[in-house]
PDB file of N, CA and C in Angstrom:
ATOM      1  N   UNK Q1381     -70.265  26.720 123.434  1.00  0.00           N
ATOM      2  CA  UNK Q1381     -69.409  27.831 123.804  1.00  0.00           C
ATOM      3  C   UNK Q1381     -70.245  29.114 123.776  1.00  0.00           C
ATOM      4  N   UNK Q1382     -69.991  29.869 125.107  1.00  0.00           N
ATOM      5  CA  UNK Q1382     -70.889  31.262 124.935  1.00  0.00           C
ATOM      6  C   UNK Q1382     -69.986  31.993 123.934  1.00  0.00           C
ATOM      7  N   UNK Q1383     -71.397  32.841 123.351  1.00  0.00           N
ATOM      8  CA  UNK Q1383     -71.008  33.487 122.222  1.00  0.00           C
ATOM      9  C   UNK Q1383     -71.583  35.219 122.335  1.00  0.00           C
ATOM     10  N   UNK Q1384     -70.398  35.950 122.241  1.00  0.00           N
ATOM     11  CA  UNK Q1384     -69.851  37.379 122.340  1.00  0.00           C
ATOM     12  C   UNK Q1384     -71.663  37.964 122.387  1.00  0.00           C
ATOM     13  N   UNK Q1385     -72.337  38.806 123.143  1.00  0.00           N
ATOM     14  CA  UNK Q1385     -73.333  39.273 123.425  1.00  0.00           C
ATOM     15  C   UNK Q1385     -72.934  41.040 123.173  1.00  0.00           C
ATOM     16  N   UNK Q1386     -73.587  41.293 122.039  1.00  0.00           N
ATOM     17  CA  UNK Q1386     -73.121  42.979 122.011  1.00  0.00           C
ATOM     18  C   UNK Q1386     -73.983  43.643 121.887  1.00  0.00           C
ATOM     19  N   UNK Q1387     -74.999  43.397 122.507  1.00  0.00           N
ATOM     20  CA  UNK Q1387     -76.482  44.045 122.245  1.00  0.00           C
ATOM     21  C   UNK Q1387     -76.939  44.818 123.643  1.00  0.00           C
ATOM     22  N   UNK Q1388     -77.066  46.001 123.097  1.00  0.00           N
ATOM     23  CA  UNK Q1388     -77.187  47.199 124.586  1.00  0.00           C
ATOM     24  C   UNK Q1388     -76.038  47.971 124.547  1.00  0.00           C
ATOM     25  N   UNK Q1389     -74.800  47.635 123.404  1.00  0.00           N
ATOM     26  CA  UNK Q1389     -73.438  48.618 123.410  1.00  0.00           C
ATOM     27  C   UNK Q1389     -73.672  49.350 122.758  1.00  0.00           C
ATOM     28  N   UNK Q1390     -73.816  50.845 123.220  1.00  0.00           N
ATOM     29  CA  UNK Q1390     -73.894  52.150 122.151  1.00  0.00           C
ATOM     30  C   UNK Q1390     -72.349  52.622 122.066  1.00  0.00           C
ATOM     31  N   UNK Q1391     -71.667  52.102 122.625  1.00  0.00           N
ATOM     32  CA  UNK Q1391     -70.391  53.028 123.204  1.00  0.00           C
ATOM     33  C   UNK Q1391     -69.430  52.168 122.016  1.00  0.00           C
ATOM     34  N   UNK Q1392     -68.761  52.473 120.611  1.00  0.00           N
ATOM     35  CA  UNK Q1392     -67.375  51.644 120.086  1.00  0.00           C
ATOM     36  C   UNK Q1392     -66.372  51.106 121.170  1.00  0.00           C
ATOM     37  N   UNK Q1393     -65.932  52.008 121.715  1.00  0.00           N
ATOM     38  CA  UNK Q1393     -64.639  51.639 122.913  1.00  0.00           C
ATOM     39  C   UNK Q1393     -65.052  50.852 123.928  1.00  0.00           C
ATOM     40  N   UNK Q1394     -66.685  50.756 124.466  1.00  0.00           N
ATOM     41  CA  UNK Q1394     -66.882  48.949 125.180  1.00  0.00           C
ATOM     42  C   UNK Q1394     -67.225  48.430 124.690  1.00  0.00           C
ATOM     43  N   UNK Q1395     -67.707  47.908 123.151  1.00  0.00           N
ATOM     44  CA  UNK Q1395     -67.816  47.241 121.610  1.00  0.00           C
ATOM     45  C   UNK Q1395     -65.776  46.423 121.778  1.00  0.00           C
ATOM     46  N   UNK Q1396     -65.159  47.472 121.633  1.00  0.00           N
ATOM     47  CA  UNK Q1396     -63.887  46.974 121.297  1.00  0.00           C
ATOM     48  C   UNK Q1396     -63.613  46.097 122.866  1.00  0.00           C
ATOM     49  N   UNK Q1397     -63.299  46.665 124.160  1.00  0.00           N
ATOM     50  CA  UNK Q1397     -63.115  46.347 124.947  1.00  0.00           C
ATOM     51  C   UNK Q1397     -63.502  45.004 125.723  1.00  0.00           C
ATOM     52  N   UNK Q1398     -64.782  44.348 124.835  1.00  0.00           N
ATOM     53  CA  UNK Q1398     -65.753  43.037 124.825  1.00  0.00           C
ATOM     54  C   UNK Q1398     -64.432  42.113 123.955  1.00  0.00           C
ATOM     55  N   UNK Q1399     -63.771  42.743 123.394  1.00  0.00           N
ATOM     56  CA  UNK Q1399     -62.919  41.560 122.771  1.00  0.00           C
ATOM     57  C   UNK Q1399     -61.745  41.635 123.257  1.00  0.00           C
ATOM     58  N   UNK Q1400     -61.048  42.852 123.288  1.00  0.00           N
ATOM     59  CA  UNK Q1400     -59.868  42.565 124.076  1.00  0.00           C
ATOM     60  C   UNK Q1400     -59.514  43.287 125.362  1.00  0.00           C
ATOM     61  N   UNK Q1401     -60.587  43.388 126.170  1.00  0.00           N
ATOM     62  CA  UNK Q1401     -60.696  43.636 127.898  1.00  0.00           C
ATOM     63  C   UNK Q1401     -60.246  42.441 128.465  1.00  0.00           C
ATOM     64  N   UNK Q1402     -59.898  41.088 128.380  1.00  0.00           N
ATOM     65  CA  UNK Q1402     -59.822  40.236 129.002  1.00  0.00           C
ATOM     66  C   UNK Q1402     -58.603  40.322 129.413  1.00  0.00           C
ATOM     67  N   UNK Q1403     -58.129  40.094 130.883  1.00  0.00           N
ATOM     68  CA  UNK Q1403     -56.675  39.938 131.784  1.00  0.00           C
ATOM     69  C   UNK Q1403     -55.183  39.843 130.576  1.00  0.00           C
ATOM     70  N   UNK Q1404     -55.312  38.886 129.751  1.00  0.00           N
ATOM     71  CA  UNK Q1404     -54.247  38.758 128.625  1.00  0.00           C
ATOM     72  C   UNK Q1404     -54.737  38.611 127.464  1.00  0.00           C
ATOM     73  N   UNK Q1405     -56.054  39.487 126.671  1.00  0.00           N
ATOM     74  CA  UNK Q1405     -56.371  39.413 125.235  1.00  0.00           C
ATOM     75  C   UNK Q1405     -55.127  40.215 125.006  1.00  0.00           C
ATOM     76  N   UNK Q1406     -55.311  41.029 125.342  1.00  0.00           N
ATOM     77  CA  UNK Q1406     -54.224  42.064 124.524  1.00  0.00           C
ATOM     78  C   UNK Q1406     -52.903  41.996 124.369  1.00  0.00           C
ATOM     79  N   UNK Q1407     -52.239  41.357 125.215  1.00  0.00           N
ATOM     80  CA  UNK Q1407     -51.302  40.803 125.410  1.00  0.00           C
ATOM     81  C   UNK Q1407     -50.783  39.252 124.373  1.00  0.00           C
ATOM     82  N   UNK Q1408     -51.995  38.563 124.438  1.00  0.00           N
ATOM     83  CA  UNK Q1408     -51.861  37.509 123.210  1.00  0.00           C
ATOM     84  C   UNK Q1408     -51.528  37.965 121.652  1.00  0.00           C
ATOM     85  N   UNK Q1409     -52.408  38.891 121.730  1.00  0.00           N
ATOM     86  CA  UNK Q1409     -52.606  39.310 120.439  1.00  0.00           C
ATOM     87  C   UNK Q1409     -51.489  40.390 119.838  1.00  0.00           C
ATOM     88  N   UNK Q1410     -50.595  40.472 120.840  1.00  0.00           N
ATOM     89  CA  UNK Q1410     -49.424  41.521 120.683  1.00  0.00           C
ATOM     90  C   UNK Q1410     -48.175  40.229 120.521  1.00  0.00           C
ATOM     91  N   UNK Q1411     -48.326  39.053 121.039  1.00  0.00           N
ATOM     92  CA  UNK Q1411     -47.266  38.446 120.292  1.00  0.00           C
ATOM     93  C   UNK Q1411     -47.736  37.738 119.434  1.00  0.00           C
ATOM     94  N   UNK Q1412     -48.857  37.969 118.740  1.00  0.00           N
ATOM     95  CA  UNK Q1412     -49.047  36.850 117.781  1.00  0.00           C
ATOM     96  C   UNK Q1412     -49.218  37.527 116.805  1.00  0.00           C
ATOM     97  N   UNK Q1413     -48.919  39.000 116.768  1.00  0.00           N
ATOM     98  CA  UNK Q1413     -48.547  39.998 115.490  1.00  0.00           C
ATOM     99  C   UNK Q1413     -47.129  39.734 114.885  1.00  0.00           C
ATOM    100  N   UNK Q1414     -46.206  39.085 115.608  1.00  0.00           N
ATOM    101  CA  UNK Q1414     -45.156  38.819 115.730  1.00  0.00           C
ATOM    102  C   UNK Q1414     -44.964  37.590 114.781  1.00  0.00           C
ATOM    103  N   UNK Q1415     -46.012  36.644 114.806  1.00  0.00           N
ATOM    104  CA  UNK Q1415     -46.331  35.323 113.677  1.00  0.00           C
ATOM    105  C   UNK Q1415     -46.534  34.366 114.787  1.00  0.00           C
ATOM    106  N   UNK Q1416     -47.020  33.019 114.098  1.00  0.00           N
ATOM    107  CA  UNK Q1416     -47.747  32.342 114.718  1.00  0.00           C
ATOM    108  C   UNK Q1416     -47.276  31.560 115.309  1.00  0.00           C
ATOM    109  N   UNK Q1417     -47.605  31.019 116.696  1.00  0.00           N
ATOM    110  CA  UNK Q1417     -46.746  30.541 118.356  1.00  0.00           C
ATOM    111  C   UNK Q1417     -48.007  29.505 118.887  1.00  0.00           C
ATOM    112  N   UNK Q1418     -46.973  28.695 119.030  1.00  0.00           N
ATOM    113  CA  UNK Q1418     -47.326  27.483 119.872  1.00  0.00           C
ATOM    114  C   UNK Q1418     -48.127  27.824 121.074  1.00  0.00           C
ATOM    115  N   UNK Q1419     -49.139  27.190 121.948  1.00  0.00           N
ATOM    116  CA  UNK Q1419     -49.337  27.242 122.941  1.00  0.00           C
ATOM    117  C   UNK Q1419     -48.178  27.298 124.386  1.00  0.00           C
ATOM    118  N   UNK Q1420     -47.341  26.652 123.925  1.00  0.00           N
ATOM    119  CA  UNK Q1420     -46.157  26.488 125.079  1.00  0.00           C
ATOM    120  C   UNK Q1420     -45.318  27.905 124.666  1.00  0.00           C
ATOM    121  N   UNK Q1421     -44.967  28.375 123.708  1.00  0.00           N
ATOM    122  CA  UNK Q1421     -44.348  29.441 123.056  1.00  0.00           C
ATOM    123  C   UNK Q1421     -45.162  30.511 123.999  1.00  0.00           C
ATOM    124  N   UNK Q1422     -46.706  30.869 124.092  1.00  0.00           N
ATOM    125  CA  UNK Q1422     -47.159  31.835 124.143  1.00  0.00           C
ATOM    126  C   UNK Q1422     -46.946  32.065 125.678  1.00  0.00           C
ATOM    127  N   UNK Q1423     -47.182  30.741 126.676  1.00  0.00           N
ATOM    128  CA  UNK Q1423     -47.096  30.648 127.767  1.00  0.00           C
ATOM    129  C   UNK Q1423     -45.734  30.994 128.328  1.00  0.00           C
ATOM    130  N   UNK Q1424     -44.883  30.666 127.898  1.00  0.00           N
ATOM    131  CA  UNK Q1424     -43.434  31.077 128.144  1.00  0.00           C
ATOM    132  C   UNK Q1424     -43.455  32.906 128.157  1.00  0.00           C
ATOM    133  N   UNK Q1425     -44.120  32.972 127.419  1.00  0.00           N
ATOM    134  CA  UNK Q1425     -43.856  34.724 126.955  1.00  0.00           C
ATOM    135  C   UNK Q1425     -45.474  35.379 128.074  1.00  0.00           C
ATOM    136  N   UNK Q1426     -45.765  34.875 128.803  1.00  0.00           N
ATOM    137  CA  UNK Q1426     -46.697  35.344 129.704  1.00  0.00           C
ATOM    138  C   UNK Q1426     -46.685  34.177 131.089  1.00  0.00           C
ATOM    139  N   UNK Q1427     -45.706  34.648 131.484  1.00  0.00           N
ATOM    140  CA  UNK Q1427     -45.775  33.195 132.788  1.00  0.00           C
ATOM    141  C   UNK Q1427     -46.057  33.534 134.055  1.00  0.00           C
ATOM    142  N   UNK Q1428     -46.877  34.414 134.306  1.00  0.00           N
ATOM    143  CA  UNK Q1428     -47.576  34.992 135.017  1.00  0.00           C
ATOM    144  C   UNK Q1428     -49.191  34.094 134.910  1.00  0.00           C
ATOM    145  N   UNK Q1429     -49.305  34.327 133.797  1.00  0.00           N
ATOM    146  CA  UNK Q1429     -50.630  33.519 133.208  1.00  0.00           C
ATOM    147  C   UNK Q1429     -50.778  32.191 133.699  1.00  0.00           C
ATOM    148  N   UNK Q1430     -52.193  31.775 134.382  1.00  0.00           N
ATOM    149  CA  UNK Q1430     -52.180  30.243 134.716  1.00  0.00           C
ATOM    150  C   UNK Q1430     -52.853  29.751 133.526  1.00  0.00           C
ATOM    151  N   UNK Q1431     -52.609  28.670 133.676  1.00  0.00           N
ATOM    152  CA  UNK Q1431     -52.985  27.577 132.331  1.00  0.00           C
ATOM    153  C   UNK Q1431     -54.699  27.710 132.245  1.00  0.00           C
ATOM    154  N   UNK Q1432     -55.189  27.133 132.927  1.00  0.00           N
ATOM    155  CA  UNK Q1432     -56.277  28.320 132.709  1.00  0.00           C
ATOM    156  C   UNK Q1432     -57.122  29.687 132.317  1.00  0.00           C
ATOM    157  N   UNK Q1433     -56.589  30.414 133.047  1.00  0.00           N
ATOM    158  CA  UNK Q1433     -56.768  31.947 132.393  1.00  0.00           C
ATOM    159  C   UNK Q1433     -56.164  32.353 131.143  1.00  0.00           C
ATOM    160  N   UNK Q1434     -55.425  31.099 130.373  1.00  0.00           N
ATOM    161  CA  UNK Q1434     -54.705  31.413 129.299  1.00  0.00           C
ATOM    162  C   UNK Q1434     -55.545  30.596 128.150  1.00  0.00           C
ATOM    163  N   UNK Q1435     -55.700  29.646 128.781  1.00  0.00           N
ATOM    164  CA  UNK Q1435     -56.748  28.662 127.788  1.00  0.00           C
ATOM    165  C   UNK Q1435     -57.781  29.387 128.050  1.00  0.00           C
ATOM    166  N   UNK Q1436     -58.777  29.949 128.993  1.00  0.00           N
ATOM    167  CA  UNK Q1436     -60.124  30.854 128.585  1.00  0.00           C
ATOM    168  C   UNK Q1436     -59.529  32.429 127.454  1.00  0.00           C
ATOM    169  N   UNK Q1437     -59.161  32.623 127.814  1.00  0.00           N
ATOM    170  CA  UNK Q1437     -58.129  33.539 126.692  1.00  0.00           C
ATOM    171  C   UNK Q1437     -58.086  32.879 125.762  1.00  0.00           C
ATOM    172  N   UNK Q1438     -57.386  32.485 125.268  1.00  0.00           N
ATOM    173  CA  UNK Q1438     -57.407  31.754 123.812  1.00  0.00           C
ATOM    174  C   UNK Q1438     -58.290  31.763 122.653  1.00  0.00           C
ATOM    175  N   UNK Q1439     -59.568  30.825 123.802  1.00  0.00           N
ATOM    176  CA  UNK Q1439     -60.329  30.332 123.232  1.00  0.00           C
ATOM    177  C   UNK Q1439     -61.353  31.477 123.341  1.00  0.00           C
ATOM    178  N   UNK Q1440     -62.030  32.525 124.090  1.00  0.00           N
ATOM    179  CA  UNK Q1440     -62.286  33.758 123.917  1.00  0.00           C
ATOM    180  C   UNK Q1440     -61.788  34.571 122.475  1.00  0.00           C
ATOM    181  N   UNK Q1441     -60.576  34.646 122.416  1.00  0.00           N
ATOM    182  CA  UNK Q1441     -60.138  35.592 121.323  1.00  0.00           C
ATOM    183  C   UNK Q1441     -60.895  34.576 120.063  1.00  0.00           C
ATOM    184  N   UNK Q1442     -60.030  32.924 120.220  1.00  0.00           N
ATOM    185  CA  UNK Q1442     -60.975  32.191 119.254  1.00  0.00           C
ATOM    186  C   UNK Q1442     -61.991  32.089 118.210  1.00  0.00           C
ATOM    187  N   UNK Q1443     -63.272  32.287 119.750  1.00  0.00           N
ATOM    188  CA  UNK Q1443     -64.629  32.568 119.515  1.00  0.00           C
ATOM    189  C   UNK Q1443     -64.900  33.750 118.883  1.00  0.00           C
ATOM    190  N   UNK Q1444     -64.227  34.537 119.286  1.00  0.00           N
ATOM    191  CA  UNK Q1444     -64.702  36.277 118.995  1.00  0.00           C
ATOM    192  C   UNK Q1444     -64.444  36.652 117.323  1.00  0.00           C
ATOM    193  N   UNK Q1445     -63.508  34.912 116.743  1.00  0.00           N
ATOM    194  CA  UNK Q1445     -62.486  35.459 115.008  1.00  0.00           C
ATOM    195  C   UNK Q1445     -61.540  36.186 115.446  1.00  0.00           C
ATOM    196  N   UNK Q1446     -60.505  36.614 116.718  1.00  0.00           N
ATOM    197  CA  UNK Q1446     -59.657  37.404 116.335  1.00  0.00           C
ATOM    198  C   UNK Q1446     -58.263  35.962 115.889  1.00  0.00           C
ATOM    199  N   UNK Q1447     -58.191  35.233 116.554  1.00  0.00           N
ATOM    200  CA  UNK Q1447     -57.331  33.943 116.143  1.00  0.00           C
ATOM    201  C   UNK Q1447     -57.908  32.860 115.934  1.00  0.00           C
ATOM    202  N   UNK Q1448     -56.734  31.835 115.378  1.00  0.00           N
ATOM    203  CA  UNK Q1448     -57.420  30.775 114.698  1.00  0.00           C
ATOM    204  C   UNK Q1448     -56.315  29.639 115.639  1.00  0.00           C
ATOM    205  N   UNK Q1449     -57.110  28.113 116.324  1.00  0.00           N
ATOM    206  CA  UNK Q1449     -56.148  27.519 116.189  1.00  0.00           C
ATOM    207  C   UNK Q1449     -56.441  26.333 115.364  1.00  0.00           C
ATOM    208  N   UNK Q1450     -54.939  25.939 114.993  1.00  0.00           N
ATOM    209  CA  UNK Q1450     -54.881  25.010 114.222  1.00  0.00           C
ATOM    210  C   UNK Q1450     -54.347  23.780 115.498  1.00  0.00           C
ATOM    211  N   UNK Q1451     -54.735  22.394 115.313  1.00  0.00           N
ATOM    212  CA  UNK Q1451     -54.298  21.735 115.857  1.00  0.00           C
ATOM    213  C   UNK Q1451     -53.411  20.262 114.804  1.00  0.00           C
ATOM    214  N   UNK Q1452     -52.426  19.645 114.837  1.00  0.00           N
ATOM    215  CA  UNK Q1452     -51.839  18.746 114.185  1.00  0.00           C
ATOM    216  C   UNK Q1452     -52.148  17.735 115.083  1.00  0.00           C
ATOM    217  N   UNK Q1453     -52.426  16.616 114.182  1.00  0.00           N
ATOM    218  CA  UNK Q1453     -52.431  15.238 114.558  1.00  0.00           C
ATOM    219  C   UNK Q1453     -51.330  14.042 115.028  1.00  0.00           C
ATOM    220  N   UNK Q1454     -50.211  14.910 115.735  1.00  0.00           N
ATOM    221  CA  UNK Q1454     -49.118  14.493 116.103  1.00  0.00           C
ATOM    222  C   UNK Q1454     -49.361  13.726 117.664  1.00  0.00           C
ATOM    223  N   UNK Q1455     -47.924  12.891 118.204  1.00  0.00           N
ATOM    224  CA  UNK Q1455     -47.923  12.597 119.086  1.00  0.00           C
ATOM    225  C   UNK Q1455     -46.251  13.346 120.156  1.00  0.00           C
ATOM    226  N   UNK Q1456     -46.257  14.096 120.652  1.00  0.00           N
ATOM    227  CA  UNK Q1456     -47.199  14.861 121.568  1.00  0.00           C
ATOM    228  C   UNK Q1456     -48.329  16.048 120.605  1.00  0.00           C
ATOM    229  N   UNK Q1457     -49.510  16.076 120.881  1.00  0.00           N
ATOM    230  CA  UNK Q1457     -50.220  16.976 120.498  1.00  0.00           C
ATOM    231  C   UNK Q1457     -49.624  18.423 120.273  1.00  0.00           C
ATOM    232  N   UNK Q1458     -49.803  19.213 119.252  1.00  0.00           N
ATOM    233  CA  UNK Q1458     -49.280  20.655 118.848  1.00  0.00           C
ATOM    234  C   UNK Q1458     -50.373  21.243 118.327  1.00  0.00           C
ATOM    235  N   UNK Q1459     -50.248  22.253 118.813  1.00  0.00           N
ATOM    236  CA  UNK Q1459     -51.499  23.259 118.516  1.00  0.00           C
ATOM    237  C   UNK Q1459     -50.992  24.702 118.417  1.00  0.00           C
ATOM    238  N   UNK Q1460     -51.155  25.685 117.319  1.00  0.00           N
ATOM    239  CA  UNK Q1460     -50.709  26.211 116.759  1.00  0.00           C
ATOM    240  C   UNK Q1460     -51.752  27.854 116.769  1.00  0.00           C
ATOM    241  N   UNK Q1461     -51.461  28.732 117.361  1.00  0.00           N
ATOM    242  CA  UNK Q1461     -52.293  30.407 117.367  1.00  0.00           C
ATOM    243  C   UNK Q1461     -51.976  31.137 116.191  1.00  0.00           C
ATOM    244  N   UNK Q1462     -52.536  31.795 115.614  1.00  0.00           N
ATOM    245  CA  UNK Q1462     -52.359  32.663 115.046  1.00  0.00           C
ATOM    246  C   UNK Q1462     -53.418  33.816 114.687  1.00  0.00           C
ATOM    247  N   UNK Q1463     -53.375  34.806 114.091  1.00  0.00           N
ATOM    248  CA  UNK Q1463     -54.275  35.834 114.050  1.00  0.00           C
ATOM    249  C   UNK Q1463     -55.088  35.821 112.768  1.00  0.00           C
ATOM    250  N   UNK Q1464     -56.524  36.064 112.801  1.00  0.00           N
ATOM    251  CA  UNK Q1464     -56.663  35.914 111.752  1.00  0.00           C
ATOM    252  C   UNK Q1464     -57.197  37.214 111.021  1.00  0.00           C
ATOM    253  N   UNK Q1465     -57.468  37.461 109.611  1.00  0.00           N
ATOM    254  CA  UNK Q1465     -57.431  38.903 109.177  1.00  0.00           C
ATOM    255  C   UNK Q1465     -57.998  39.823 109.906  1.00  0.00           C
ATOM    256  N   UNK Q1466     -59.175  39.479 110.384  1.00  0.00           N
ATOM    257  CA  UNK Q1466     -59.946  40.253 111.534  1.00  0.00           C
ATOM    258  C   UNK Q1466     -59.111  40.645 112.301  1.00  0.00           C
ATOM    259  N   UNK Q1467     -58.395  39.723 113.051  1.00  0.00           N
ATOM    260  CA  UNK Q1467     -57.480  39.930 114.100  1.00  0.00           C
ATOM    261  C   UNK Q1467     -56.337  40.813 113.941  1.00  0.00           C
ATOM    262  N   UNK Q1468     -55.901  40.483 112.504  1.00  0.00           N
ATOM    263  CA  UNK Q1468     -54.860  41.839 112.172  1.00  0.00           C
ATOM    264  C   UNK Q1468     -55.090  43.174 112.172  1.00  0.00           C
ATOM    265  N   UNK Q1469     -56.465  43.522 111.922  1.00  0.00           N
ATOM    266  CA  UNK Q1469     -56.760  45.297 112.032  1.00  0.00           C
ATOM    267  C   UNK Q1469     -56.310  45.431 113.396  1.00  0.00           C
ATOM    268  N   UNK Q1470     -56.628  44.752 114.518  1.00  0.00           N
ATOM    269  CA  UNK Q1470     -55.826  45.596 115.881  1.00  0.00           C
ATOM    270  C   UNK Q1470     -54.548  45.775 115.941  1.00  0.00           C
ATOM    271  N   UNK Q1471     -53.613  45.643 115.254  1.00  0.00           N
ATOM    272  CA  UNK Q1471     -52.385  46.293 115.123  1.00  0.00           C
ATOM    273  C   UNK Q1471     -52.282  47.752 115.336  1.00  0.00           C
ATOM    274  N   UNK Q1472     -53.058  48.439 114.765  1.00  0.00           N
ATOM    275  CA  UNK Q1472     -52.913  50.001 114.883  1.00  0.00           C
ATOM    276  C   UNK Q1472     -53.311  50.504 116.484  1.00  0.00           C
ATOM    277  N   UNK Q1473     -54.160  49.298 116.710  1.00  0.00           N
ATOM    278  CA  UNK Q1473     -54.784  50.122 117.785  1.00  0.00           C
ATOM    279  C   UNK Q1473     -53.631  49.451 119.067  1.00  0.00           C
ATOM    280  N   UNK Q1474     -53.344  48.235 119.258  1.00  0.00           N
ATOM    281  CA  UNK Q1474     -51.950  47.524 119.804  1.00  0.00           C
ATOM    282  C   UNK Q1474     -50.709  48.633 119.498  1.00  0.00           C
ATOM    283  N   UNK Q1475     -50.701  48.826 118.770  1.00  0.00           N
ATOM    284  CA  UNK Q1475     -49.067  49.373 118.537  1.00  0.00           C
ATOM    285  C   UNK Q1475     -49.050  51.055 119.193  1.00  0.00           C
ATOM    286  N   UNK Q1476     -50.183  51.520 119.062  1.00  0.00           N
ATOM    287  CA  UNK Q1476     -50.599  52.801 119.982  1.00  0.00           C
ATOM    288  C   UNK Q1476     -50.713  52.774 121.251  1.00  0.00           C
ATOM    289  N   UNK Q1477     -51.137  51.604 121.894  1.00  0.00           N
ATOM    290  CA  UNK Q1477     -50.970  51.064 123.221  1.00  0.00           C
ATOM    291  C   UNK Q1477     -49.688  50.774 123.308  1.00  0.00           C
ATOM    292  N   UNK Q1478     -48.286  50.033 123.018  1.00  0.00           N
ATOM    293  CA  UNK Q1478     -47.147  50.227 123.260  1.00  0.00           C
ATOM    294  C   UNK Q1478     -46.920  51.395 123.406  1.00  0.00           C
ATOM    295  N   UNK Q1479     -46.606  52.058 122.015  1.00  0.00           N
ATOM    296  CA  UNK Q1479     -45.655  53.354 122.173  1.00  0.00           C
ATOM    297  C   UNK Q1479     -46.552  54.040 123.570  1.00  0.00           C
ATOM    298  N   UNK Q1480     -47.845  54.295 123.802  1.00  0.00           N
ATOM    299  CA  UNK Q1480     -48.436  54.813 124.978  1.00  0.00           C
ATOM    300  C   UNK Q1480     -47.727  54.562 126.780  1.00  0.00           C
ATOM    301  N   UNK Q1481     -47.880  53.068 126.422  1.00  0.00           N
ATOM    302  CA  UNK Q1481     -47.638  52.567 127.819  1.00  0.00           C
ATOM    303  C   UNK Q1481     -45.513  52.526 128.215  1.00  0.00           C
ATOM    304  N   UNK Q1482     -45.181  52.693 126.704  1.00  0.00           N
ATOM    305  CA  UNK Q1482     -43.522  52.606 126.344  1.00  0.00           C
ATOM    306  C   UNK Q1482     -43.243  54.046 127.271  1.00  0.00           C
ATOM    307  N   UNK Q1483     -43.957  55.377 126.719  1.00  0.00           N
ATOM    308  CA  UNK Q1483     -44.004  56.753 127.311  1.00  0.00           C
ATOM    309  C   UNK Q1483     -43.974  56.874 128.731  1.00  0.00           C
ATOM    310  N   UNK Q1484     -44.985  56.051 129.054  1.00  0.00           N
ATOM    311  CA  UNK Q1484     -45.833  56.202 130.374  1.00  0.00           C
ATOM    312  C   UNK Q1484     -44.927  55.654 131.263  1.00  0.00           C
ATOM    313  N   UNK Q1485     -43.982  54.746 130.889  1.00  0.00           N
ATOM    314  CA  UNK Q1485     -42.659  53.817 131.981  1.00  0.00           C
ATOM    315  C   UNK Q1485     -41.746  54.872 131.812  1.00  0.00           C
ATOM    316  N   UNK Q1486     -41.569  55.089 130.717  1.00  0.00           N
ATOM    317  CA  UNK Q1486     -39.797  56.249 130.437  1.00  0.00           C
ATOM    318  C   UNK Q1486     -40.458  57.329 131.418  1.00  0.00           C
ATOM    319  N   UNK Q1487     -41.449  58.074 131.786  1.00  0.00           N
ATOM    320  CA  UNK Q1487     -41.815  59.138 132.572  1.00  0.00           C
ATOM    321  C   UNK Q1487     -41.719  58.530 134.019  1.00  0.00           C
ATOM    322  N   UNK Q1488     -42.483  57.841 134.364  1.00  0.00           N
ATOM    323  CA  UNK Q1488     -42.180  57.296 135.877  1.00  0.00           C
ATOM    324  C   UNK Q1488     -40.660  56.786 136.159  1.00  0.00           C
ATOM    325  N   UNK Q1489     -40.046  56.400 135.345  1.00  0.00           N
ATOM    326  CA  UNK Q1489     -38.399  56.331 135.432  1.00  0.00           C
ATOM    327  C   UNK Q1489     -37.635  57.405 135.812  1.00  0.00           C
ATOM    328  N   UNK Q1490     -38.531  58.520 134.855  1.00  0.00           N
ATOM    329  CA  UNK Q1490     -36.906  59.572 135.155  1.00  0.00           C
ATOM    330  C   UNK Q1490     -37.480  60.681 136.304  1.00  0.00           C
ATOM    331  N   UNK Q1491     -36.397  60.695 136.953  1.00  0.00           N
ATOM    332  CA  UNK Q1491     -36.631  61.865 138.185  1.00  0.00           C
ATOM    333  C   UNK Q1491     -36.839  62.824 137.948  1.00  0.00           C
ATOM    334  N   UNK Q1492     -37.633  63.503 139.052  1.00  0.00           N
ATOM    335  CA  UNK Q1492     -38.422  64.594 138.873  1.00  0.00           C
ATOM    336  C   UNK Q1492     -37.308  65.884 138.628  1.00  0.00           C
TER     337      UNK Q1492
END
């Protein structure tokens, strides 16, 4: 598995953006502040997302330590996301991006 290359970043904000710039990092990681969700759970809540671009996601955030999965030895297979402590410091910076982007809809809503 390629592994996160951060060498040549002087800049924090494309440091941060190497982990959750990807199409739905940020988005994963905003419901899995929420507690920890099934693969089918997460997909339901992004179904826009192809199974693909969701599994390189995943396993991206994965690699990077921001989540962990767990998999059970069941029959049908279950596999289980969650965030791991690393992964919890982006809360502050997630929850500033809501209320931001929350603003940014209520303004384009209301007439001029």
């Amino acid at each position: 598995m390629k592994v996160l290359d951060l060498s040549g970043i002087l800049c924090p904000v494309e440091a941060a953006l190497q982990l959750i710039g990807g199409k739905y990092k940020a988005v994963i990681l905003w419901h899995l502040m929420q507690g920890t969700l099934r693969y089918s759970q997460l997909h339901k809540k992004m179904p826009k997302a192809t199974d693909k671009m969701l599994t390189q996601q995943l396993r991206e955030l994965e690699r990077d330590g921001l989540i962990t999965r767990t998999v059970y030895p069941v029959i049908p297979p279950k596999t289980e996301y969650s965030l791991t402590d690393f992964g919890k410091t982006i809360f502050p910076v997630l929850d500033s991006m809501c209320n931001w982007g929350r603003e940014y809809i209520l303004k384009k809503e209301k007439p001029n």
